[in-house]
Tab-separated table of C-alpha atoms and ligand atoms in Angstrom:
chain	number	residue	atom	x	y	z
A	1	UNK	CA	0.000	0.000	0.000
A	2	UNK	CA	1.004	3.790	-0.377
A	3	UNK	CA	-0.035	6.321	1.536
A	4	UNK	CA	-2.446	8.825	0.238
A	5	UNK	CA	-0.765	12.019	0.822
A	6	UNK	CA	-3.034	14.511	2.383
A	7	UNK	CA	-2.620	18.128	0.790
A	8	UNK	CA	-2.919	20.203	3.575
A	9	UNK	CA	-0.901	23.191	1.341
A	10	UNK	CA	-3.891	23.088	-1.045
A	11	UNK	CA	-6.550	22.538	2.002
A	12	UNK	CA	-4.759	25.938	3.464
A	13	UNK	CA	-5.331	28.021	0.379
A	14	UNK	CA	-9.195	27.078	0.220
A	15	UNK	CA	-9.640	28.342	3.299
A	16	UNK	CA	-7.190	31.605	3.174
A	17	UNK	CA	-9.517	32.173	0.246
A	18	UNK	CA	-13.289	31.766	1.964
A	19	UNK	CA	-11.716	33.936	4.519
A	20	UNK	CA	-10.193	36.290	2.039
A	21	UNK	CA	-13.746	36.093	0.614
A	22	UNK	CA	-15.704	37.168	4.550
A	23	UNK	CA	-13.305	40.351	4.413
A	24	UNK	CA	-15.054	42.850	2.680
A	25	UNK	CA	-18.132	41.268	3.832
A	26	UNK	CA	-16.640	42.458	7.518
A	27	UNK	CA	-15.834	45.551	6.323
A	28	UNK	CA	-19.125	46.519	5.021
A	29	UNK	CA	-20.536	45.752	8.042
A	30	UNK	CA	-18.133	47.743	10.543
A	31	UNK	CA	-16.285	50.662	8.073
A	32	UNK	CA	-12.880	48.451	9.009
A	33	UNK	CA	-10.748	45.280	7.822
A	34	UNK	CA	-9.851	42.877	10.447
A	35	UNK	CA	-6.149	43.566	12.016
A	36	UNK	CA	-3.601	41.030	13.327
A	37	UNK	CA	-0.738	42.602	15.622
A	38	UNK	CA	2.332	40.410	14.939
A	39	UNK	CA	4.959	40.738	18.326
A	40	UNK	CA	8.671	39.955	17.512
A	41	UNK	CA	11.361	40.340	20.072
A	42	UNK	CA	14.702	39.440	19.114
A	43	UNK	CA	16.859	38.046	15.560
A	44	UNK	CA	15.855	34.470	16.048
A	45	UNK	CA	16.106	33.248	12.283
A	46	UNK	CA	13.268	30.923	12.362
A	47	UNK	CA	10.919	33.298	14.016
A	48	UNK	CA	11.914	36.055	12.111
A	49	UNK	CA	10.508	33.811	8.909
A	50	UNK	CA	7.475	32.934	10.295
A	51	UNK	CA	6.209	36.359	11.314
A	52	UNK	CA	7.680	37.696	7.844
A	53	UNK	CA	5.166	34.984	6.388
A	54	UNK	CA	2.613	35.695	8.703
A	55	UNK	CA	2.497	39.691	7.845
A	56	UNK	CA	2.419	38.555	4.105
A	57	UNK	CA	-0.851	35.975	4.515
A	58	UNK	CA	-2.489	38.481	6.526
A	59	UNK	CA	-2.435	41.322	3.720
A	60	UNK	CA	-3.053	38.722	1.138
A	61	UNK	CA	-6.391	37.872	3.131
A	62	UNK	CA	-7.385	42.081	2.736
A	63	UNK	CA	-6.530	42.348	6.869
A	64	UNK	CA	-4.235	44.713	8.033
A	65	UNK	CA	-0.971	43.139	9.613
A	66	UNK	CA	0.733	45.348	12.450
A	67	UNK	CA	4.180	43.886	12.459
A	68	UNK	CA	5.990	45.189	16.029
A	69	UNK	CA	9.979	43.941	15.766
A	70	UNK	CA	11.598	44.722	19.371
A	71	UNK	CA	15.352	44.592	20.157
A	72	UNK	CA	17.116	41.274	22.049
A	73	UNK	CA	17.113	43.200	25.291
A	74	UNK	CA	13.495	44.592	25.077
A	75	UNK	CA	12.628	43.839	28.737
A	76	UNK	CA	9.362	42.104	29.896
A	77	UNK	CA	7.603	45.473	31.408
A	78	UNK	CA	8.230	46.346	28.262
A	79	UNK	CA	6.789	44.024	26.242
A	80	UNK	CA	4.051	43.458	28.486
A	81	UNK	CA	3.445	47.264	27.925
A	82	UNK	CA	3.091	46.696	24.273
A	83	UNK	CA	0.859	43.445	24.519
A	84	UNK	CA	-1.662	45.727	27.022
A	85	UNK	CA	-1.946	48.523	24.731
A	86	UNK	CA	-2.223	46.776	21.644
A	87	UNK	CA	-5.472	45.150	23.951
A	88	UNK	CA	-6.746	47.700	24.643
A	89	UNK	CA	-6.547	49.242	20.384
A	90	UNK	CA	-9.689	48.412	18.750
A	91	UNK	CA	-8.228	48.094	15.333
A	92	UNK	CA	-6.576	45.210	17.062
A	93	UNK	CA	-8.491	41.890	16.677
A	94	UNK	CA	-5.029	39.267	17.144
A	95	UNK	CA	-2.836	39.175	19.040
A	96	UNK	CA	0.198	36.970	18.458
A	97	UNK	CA	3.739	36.554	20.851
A	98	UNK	CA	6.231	34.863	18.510
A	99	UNK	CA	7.900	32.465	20.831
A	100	UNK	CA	10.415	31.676	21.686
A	101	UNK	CA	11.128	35.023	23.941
A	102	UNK	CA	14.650	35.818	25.138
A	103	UNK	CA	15.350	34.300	28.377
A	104	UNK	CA	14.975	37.509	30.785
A	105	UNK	CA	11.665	37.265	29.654
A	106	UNK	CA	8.514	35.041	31.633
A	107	UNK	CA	6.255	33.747	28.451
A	108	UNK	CA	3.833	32.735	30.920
A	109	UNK	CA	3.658	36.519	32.094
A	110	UNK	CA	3.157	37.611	28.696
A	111	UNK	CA	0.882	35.125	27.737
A	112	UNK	CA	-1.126	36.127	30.693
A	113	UNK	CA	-1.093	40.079	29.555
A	114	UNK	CA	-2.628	38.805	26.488
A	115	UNK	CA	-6.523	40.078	26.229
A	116	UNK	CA	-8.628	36.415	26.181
A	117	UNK	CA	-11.042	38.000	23.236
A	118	UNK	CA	-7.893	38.657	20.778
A	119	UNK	CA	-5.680	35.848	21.532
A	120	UNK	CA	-5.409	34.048	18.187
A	121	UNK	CA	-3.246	31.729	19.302
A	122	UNK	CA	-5.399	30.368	21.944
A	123	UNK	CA	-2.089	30.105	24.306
A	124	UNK	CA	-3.964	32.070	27.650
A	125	UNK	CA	-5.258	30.023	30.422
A	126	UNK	CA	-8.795	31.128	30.029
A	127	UNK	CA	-8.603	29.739	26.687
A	128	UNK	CA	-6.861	26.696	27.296
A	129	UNK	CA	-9.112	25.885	30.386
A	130	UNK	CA	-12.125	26.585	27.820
A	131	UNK	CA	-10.522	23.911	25.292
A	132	UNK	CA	-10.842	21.648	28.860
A	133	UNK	CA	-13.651	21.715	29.575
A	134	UNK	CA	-15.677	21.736	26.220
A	135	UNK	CA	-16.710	25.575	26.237
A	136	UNK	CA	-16.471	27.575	22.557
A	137	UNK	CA	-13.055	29.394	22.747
A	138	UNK	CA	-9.769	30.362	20.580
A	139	UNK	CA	-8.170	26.774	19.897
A	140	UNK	CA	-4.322	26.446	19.295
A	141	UNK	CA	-3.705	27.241	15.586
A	142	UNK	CA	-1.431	23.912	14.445
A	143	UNK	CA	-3.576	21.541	16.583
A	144	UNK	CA	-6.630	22.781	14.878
A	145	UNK	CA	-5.490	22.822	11.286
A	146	UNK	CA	-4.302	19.306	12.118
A	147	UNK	CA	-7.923	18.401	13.462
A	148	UNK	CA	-9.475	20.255	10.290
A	149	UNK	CA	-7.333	17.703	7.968
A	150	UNK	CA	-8.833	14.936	10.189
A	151	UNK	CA	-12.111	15.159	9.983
A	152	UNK	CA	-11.651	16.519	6.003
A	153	UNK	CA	-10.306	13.134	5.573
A	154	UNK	CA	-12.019	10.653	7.703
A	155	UNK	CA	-15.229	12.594	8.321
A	156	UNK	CA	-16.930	11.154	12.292
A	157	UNK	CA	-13.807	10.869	14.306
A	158	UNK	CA	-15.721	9.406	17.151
A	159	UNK	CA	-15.045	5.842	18.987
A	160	UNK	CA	-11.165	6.097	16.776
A	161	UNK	CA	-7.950	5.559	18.708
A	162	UNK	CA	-5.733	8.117	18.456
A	163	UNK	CA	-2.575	8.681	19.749
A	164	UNK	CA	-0.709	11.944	20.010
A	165	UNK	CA	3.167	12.023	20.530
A	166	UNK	CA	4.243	15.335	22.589
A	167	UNK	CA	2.422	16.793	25.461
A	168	UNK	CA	3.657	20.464	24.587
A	169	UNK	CA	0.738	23.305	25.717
A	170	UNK	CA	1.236	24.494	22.075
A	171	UNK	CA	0.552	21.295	19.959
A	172	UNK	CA	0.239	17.694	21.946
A	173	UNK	CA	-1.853	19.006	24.601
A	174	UNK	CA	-4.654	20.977	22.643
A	175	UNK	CA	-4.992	17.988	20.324
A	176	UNK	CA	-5.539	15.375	22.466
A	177	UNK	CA	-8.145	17.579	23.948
A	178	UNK	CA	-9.808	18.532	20.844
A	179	UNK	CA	-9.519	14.451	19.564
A	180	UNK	CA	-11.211	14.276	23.075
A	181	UNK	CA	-13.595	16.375	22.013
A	182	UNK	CA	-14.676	14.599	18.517
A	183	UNK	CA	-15.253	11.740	21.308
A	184	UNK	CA	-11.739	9.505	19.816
A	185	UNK	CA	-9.724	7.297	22.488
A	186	UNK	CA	-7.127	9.709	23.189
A	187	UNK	CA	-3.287	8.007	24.262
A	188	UNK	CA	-1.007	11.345	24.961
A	189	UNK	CA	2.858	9.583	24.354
A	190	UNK	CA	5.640	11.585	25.645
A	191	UNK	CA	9.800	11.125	26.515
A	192	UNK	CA	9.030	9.166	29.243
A	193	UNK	CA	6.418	6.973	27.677
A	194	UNK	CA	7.464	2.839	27.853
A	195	UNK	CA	7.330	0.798	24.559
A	196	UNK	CA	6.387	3.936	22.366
A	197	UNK	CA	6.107	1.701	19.450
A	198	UNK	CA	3.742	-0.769	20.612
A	199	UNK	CA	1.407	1.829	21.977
A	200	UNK	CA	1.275	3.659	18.512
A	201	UNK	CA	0.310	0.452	16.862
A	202	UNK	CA	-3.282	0.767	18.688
A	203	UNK	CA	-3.739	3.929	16.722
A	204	UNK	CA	-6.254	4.791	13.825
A	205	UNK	CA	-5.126	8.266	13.765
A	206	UNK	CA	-1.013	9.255	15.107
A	207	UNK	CA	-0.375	12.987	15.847
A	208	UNK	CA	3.468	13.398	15.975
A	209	UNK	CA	4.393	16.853	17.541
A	210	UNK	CA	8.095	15.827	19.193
A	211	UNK	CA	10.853	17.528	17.190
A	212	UNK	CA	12.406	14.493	16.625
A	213	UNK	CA	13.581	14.005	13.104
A	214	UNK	CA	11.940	10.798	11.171
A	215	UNK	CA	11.455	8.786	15.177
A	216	UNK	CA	8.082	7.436	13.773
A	217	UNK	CA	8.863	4.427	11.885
A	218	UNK	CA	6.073	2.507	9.189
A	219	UNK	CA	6.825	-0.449	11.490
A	220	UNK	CA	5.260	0.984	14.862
A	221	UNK	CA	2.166	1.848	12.822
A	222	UNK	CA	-1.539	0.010	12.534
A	223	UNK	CA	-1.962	-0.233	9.018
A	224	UNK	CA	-4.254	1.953	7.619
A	225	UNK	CA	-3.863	4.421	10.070
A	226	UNK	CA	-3.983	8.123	9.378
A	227	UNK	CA	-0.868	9.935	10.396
A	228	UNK	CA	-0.704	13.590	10.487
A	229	UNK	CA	3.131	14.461	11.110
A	230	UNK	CA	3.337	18.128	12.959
A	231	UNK	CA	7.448	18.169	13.067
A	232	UNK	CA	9.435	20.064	11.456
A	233	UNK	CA	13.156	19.261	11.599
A	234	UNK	CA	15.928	20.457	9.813
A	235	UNK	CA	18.263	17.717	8.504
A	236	UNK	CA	21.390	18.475	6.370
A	237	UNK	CA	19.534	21.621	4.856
A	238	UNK	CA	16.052	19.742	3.969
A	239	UNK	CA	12.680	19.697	6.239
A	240	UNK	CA	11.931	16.403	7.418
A	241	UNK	CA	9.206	15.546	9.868
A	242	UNK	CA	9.003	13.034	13.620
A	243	UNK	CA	8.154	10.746	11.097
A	244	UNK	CA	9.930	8.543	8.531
A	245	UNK	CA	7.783	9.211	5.752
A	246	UNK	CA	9.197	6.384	3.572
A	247	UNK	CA	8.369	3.360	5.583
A	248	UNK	CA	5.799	5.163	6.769
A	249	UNK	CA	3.745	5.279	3.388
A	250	UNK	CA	4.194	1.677	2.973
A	251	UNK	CA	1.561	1.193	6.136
A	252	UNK	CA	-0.493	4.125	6.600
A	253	UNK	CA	-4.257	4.863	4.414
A	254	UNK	CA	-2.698	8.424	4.665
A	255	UNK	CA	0.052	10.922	5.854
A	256	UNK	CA	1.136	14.567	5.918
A	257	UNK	CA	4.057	15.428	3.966
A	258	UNK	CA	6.598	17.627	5.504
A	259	UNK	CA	6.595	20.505	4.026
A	260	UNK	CA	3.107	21.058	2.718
A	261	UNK	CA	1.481	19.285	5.210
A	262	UNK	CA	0.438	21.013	8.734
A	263	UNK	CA	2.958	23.841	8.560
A	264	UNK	CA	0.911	25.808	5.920
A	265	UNK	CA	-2.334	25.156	7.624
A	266	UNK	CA	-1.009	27.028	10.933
A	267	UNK	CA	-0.855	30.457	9.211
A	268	UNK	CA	-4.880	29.393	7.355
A	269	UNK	CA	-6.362	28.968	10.634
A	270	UNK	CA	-4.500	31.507	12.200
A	271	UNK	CA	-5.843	34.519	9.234
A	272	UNK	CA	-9.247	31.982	10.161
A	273	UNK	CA	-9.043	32.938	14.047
A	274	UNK	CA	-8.065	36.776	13.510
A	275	UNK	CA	-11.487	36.776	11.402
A	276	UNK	CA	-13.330	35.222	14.085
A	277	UNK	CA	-12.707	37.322	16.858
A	278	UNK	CA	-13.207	40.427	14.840
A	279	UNK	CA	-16.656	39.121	14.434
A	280	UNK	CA	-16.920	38.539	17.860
A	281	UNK	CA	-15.276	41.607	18.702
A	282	UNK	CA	-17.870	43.655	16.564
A	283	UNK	CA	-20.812	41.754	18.065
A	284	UNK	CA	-21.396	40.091	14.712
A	285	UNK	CA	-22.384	36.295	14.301
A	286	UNK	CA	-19.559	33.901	13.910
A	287	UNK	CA	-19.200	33.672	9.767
A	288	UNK	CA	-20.237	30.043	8.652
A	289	UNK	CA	-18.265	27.432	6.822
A	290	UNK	CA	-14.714	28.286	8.712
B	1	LIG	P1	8.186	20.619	22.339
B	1	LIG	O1	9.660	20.452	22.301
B	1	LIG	O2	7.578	21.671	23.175
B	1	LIG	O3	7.511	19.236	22.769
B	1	LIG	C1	8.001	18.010	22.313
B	1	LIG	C2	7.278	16.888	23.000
B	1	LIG	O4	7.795	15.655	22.507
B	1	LIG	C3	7.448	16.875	24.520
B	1	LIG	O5	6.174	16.854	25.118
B	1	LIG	C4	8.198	15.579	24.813
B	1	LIG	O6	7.680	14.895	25.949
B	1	LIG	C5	7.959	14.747	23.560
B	1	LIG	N1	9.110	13.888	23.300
B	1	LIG	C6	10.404	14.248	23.228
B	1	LIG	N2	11.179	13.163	22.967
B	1	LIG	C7	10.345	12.121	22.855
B	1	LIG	C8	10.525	10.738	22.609
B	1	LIG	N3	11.736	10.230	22.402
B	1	LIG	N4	9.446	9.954	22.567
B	1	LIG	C9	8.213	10.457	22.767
B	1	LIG	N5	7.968	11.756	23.000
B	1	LIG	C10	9.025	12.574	23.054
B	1	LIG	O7	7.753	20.760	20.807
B	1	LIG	P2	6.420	21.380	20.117
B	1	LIG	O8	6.446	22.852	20.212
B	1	LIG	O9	5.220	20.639	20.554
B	1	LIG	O10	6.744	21.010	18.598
B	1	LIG	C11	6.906	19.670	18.180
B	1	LIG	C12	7.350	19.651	16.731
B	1	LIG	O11	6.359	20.258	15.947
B	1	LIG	C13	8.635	20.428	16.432
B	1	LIG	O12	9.326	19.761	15.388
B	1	LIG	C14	8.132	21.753	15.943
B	1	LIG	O13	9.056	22.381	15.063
B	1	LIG	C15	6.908	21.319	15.209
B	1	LIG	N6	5.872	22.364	15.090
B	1	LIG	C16	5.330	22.543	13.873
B	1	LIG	C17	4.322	23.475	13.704
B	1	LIG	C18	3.726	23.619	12.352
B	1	LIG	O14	3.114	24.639	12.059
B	1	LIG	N7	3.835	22.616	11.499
B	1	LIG	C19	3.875	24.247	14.772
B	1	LIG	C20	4.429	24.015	16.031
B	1	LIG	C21	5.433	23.057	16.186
């Protein structure tokens, strides 16, 4: 068997483009385009992409992207400053931190400055503990485009076994609460997990968030399972994924590719959440079909 590759780059541009398509719509209705504050601190090369390519998708969806770049030292009254007032702007709807932060700086106390209404990346507690407990809230943006390729794929995810590898608050955690959620048996693997292999074998569906390049071999897996592969490693100046997509494809029904699997669907339903708490924000209904 080979894997069915699942196209999350092309799953990521239909829905940058029904959002795209809810922008003027917004704008009609409240005189203004939804706005996404980007927060940089620091030269960190890989963050410094990512919020380069987040500006661009957010003024290619017709929002407007307020990029703020802070120096190395910037300290964390500082920055905390700049997360409050950006709050409290109402041509604010996101907010987004790009972590990592330098180390004089507390991420939890940042996080924590962030206003619940506007954070797009679903990282503060209120948002988190709404994720636990099953109340409507702003869900982590790579767990939910991960979810969104999920259910695209295997429609009712309820009664499945699925196993996510990494309990991180940014990836593993969120999606094993929001496979919870779609009512799946949820296993949440970590480093100190015993016989890692044999407990990914239950799965239908593996999540691999570990940052561990190619660790997943096709041997640990069910066959037929669906594997969505969240890692993103660099190897000898290519991406690879946690999983070894070669033996892999041999066993799974279908599998992310790395690149052009989950990374481009983290900026989608990020430009997704910015337009859904501007709706909220304006007292508008949540738009449809997102
Ligand atoms: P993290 O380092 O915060 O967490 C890694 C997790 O893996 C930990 O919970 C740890 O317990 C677990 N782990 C480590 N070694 C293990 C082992 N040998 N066996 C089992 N579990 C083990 O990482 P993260 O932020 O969750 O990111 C995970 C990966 O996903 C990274 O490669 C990261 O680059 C990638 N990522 C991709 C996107 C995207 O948009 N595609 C977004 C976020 C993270």
């Amino acid at each position: 068997m080979t894997a069915e590759r699942i196209d999350g780059k092309a799953f990521a541009a239909a829905l940058r483009a029904r959002v795209a398509e809810r922008v003027p719509v917004f704008e009609a209705a409240t005189g203004r385009v939804p706005g996404l504050a980007v927060v940089l601190v620091g030269e960190d090369a890989a963050s410094q992409v990512y919020v380069r390519s987040k500006g661009k998708a957010t003024r290619e969806a017709g929002m407007v992207s307020f990029e703020h770049r802070l120096p190395d030292d910037t300290s964390q009254a500082e920055l905390i400053a700049l997360v409050e007032a950006l709050g409290a702007d109402d041509k604010v709807d996101g907010i987004l931190v790009q972590l990592p932060l330098p180390p004089q700086i507390d991420e939890k106390a940042v996080i924590a400055a962030i206003d619940p209404a506007k954070d797009v990346d679903g990282f503060t507690l209120e948002n988190a503990g709404r994720l636990a407990v099953g109340e409507a809230g702003l869900v982590p943006c790579t767990p939910l485009g991960c979810l969104m390729l999920l259910k695209d794929r295997l429609g009712d995810l309820a009664g499945l076994e699925a196993v996510v590898i990494g309990r991180s608050n940014i990836v593993g955690k969120p999606m094993a609460q929001l496979l919870l959620r779609e009512s799946c048996t949820v296993t949440i693997a970590h480093s100190r997990t015993r016989d890692l292999p044999g407990v990914v074998r239950r799965a239908d569906i593996v999540v691999a968030a570990v940052g561990r390049p190619e660790m997943v071999k096709g041997g640990w897996l069910k066959p037929g399972a669906t594997v969505i592969d969240v890692g993103i490693n660099r190897v000898e100046g290519r991406l690879v994924g946690d999983v070894d997509s070669a033996s892999a494809s041999a066993v799974a029904a279908a599998i992310t590719p790395v690149p052009g699997g989950v990374g481009p669907m983290t900026i989608a339903i990020l430009l997704r959440n910015t337009l859904v708490t501007a709706h909220a924000r304006a007292g508008l209904e949540a738009p449809e079909g997102l």
